[in-house]
Coordinates of C-alpha atoms in Angstrom, one line a residue:
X22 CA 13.0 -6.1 10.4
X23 CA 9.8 -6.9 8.6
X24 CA 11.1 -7.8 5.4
X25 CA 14.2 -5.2 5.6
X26 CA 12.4 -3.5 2.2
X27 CA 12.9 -0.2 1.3
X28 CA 9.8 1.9 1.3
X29 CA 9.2 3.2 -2.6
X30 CA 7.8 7.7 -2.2
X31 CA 5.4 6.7 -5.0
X32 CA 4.3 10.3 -4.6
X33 CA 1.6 10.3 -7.5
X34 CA 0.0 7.1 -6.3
X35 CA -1.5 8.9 -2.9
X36 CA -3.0 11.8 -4.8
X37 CA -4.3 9.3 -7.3
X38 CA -4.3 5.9 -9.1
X39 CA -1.9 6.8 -12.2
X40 CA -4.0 5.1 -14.5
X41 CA -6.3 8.0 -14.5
X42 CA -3.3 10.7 -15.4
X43 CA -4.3 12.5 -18.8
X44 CA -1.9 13.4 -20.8
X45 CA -2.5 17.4 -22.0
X46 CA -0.5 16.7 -26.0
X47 CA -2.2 15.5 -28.4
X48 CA -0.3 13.4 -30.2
X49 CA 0.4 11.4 -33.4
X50 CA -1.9 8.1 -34.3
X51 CA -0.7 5.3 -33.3
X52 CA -1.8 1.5 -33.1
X53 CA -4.0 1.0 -30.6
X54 CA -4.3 -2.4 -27.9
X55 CA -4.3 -5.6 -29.3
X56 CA -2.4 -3.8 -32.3
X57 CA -6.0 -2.0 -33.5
X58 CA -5.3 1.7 -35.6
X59 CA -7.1 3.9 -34.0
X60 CA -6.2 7.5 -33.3
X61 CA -9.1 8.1 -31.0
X62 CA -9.7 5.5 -27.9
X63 CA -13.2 6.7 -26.9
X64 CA -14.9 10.3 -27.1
X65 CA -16.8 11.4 -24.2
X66 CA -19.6 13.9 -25.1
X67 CA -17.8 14.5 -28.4
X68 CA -14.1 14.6 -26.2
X69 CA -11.4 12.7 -27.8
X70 CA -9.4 10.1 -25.6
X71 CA -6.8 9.6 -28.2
X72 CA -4.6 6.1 -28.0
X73 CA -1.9 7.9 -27.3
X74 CA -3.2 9.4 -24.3
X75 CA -4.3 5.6 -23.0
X76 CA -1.1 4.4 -23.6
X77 CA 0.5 7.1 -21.9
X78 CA -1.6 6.2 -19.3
X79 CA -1.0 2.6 -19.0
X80 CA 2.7 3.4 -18.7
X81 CA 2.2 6.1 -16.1
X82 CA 0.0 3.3 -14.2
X83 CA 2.9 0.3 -14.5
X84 CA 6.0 3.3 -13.6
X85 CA 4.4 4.0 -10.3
X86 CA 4.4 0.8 -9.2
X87 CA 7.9 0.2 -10.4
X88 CA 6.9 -2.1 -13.2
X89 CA 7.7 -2.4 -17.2
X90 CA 5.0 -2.6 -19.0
X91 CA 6.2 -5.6 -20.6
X92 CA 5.7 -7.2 -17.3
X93 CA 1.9 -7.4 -18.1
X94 CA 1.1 -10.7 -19.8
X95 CA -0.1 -10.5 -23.3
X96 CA -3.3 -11.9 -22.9
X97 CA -4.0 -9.6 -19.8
X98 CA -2.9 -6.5 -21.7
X99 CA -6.7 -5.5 -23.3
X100 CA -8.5 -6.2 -19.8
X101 CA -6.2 -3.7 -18.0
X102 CA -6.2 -1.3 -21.1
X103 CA -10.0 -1.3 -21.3
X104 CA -10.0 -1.1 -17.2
X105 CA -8.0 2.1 -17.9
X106 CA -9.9 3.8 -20.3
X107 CA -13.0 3.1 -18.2
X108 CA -11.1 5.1 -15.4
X109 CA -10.3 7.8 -17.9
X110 CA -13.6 8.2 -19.2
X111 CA -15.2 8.7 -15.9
X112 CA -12.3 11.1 -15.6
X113 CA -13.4 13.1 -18.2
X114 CA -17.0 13.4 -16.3
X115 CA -16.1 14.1 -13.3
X116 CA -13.6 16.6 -14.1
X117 CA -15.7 18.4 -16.1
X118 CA -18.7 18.7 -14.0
X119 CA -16.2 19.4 -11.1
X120 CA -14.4 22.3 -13.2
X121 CA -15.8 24.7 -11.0
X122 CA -15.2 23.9 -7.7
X123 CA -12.4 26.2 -6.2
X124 CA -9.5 25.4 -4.7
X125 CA -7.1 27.6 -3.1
X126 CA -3.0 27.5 -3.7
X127 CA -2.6 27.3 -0.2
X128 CA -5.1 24.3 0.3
X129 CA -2.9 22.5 -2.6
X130 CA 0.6 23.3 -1.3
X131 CA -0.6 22.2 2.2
X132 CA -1.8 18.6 1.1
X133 CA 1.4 18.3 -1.6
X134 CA 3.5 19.0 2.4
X135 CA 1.2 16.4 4.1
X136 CA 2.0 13.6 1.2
X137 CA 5.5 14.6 1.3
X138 CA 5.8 14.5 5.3
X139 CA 4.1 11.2 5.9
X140 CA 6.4 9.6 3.1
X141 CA 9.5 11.3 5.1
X142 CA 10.7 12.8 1.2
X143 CA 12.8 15.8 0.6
X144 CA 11.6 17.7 -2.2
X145 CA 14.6 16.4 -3.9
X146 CA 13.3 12.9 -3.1
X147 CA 10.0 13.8 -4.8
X148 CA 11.6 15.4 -8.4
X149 CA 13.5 12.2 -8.6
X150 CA 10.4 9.9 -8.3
X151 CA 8.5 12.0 -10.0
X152 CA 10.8 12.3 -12.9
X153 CA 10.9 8.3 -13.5
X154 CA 7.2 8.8 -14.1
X155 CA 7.6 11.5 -16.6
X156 CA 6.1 14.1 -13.8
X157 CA 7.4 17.8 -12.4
X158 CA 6.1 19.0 -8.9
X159 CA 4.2 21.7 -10.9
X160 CA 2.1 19.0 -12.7
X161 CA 1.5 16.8 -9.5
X162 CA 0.6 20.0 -7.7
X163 CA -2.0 20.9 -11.2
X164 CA -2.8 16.9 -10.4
X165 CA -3.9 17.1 -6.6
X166 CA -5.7 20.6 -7.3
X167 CA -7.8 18.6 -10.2
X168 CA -8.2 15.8 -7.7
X169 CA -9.6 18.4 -4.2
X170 CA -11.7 19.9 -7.0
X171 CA -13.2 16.0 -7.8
X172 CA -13.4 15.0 -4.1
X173 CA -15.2 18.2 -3.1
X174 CA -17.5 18.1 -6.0
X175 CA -18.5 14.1 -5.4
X176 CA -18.8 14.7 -1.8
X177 CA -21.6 17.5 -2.4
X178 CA -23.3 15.0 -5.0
X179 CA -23.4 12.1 -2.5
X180 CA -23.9 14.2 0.7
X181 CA -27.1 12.4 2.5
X182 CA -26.9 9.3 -0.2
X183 CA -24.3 7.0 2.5
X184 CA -26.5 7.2 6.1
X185 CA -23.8 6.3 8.8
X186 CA -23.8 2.7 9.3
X187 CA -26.3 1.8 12.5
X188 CA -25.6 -0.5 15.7
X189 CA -27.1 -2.9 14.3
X190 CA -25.0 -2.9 10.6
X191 CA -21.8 -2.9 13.1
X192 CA -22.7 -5.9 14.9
X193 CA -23.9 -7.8 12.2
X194 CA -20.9 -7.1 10.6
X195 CA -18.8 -8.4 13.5
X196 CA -20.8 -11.4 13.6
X197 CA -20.7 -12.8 10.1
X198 CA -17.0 -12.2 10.0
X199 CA -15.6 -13.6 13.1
X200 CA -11.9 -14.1 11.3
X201 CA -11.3 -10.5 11.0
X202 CA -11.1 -9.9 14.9
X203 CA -9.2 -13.6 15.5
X204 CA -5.8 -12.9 16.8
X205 CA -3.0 -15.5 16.5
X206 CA -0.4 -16.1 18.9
X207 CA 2.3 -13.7 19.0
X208 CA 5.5 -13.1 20.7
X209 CA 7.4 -9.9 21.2
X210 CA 10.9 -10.3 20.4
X211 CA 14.4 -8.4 20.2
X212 CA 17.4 -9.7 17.8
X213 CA 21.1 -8.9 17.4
X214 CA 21.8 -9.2 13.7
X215 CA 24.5 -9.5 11.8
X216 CA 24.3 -9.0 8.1
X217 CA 25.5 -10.9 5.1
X218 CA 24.2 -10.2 1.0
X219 CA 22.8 -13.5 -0.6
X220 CA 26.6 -13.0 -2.4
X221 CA 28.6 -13.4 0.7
X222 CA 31.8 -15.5 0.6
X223 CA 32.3 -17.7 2.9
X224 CA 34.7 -16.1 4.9
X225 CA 32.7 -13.5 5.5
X226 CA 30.1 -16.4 6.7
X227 CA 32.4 -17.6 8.9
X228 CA 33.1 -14.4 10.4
X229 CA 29.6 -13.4 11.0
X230 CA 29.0 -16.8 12.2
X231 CA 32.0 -16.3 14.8
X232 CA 30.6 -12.6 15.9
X233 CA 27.1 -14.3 16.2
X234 CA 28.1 -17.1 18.6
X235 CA 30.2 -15.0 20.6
X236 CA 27.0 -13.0 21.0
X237 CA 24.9 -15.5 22.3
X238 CA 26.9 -16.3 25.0
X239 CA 27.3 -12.7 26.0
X240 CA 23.0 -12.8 25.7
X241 CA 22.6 -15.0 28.1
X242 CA 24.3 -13.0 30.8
X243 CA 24.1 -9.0 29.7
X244 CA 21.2 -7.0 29.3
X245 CA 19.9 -7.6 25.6
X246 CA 18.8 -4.3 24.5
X247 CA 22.5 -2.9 25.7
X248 CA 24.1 -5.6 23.9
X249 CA 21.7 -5.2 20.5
X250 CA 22.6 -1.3 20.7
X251 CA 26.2 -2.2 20.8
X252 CA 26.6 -5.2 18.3
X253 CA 23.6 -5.2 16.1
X254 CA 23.8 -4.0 12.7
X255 CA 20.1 -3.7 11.9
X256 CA 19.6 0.3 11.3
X257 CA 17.8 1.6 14.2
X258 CA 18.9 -1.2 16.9
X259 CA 20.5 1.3 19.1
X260 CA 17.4 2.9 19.8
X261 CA 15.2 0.1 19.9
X262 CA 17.6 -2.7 21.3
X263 CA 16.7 -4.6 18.7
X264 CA 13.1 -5.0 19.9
X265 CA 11.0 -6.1 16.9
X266 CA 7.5 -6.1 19.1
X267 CA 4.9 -8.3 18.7
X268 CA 4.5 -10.4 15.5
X269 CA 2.3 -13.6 14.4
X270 CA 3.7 -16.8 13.5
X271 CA 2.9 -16.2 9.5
X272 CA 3.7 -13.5 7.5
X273 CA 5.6 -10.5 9.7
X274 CA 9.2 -12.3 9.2
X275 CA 11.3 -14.5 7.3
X276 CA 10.3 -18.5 8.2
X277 CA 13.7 -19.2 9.5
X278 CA 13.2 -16.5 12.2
X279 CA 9.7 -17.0 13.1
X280 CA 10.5 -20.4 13.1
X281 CA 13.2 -20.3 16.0
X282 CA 11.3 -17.3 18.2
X283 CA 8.5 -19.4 18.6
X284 CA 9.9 -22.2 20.0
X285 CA 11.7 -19.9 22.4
X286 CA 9.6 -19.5 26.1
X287 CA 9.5 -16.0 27.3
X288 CA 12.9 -14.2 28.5
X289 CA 15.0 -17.6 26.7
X290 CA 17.7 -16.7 23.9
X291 CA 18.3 -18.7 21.6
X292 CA 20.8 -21.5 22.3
X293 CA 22.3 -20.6 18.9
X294 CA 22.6 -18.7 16.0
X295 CA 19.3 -18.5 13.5
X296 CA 20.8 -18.0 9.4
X297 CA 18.1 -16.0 7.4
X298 CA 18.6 -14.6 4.3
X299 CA 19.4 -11.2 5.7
X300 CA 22.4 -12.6 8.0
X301 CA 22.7 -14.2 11.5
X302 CA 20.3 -13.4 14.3
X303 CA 20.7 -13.8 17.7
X304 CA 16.9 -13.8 19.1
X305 CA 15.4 -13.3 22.6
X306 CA 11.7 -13.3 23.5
X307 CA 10.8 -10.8 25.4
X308 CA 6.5 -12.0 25.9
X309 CA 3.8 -14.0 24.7
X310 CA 0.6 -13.5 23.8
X311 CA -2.2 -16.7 23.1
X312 CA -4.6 -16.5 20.6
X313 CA -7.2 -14.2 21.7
X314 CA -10.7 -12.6 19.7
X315 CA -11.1 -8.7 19.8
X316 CA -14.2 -7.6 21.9
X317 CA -16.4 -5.9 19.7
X318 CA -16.9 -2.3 21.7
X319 CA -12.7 -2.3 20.6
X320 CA -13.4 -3.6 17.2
X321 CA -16.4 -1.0 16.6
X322 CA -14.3 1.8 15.2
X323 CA -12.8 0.2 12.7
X324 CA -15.9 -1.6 11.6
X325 CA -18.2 1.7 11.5
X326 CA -15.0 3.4 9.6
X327 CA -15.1 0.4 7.2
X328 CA -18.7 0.1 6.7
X329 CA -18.8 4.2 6.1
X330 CA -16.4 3.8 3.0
X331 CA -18.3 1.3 1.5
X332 CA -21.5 3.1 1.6
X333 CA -19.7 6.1 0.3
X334 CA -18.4 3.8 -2.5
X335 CA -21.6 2.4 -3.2
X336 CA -22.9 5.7 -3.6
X337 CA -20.4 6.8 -6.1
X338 CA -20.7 4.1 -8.0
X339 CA -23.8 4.7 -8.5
X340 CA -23.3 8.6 -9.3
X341 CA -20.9 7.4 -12.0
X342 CA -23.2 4.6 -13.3
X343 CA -26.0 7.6 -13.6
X344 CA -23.3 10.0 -15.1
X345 CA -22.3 7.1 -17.9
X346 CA -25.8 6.7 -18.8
X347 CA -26.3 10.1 -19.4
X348 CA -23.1 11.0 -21.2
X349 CA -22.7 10.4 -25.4
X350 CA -19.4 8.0 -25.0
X351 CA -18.0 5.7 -27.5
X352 CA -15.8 3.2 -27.8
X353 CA -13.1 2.8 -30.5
X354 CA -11.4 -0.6 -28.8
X355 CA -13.1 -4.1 -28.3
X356 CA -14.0 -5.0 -24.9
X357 CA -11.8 -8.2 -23.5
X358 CA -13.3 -11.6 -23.7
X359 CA -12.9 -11.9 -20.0
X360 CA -13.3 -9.1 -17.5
X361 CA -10.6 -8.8 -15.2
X362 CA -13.4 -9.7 -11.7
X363 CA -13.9 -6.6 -9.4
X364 CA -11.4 -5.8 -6.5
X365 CA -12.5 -6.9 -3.0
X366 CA -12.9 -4.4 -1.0
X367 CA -10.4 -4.8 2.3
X368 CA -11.9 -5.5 5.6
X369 CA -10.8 -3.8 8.7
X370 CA -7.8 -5.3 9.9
X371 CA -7.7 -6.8 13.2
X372 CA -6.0 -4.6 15.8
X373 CA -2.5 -5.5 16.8

């Protein structure tokens, strides 16, 4: 129910960030961002980036996340170009010094399965999403070698630079940010719904409405989950009985629903039928939970697994920094007046 969205394979995204794909032709001159002529980008230790190659880049990055690149402003479009050919350039070092790192076929077939499994994709799923991004299985498959090669190699470079995070780090951690481990109210609930498009006439309004009423009263004396498995025509209701589990007050579902289960007490339905935007629901709450603060022995784990990938961050960052400084690279394209800021890292979400 959260959000009824279809869940996109991007594929290439969880071997990489797109923006880093290189293409392997070199091709023509073009004009580069902003509308500068240049046929080279950057060099890295005398290594061509060629425009070309950026832009190819930049539209790789804005395909995987099922964007145009049209849809990035104009004024934005050297920030993200210059962010990009950062991320390339410290491509080109890292793939280089990693070049000789080995990796087996079998270790690269077995991780291209994993992807593919936790996405539940066919192979057939993956050639389609792959070919909207101008990719083959063969060249993700040369991608996520060139990407085992890059983790082992910067995992030898930083081994014994990112200590484990102490006790102490964990708890002061904890401490100074109390709204990470706050949990809101919540209410478990199960819904019968009956679906409509935002196009729907409104006879077919009416008759959903008719279906939806007639399924309140039935609620209120048959067992729900039976009644969900028989009427409902959310996918998966049948085997759930249209038990949604627990959800906050903001941001799991559409206002109109959260809206109505709230106000129900524990074990009510409602006295009539909620309209969202996905159809008509017929809700029951099945529990409650008040707001309540996770213990920090639970919230440890997450903390020490949050405060490990930062210190590993930290160290790479600093790797790359070192690498940079050492490298011959220039720059053929104007940095942009305003830096996009740095991304925050996330923070270990509260456990549900």
């Amino acid at each position: 129910m959260k959000n009824h969205r279809s869940q996109c394979l991007a594929i290439a995204v969880s071997i990489a960030t797109a923006a880093f794909a290189v293409a392997e032709s070199k091709p023509a001159a073009a004009k580069g961002p902003g509308g500068l002529s240049v046929e080279i980008a950057a060099t890295v230790n005398g290594e061509a980036i060629t425009n070309a190659e950026l832009e190819q880049a930049f539209e790789r990055a804005a395909k995987s996340r099922n964007m145009s690149v049209d849809a990035v402003p104009p004024e934005q479009r050297a920030g993200v170009m210059r962010m990009i050919l950062d991320d390339m350039i410290n491509e080109r070092l890292v793939t280089k010094a990693a070049s000789k790192v080995k990796v087996e076929p079998a270790a690269v077939d077995a991780e291209f399965e994993k992807i593919r499994e936790a996405r539940k994709a066919t192979v057939e799923d993956v050639k389609k999403e792959l070919a909207g991004m101008g990719m083959t299985i063969e060249s993700l498959k040369a991608d996520i070698a060139k990407r085992m090669q890059q983790r082992q190699w910067v995992d030898d470079q930083i081994k014994g630079k990112a200590a484990d995070p102490t006790e102490s780090d964990s708890k002061e951690f904890y401490q100074k940010n109390p709204q990470h481990f706050e949990q809101p109210e919540q209410v478990r609930a199960s819904h019968i719904l009956f679906r409509l498009t935002p196009d729907a006439s409104p006879e077919k309004v009416t008759e959903a409405l008719k279906k939806a009423e007639t399924a309140v009263t039935r609620a209120k004396k048959e067992d729900f989950g039976k009644l969900a498995g028989e009427l409902s025509e959310e996918p998966g209701a049948k085997e759930r009985g249209g038990d949604l589990s627990f959800f906050p007050r903001k941001g799991a579902m559409v206002e109109p629903f959260a809206e109505a289960a709230f106000k129900l007490k524990k074990d009510e339905v409602s006295a009539e039928p909620v309209r969202s935007e996905f159809g008509y629901h017929v809700i029951k709450v099945t529990d409650r939970k008040e707001p309540s603060k996770q213990a920090f022995e639970e919230a440890k784990p997450q903390i020490v697994a949050f405060l490990s990938r930062e210190k590993k961050r930290v160290a790479i960052d600093s790797m790359i920094a070192e690498m940079r400084q050492k490298a011959e690279v220039k720059l053929n394209i104007a940095a942009p007046e305003a830096p996009a800021p740095a991304p925050v890292p996330a923070q270990p979400a509260p456990k549900k």
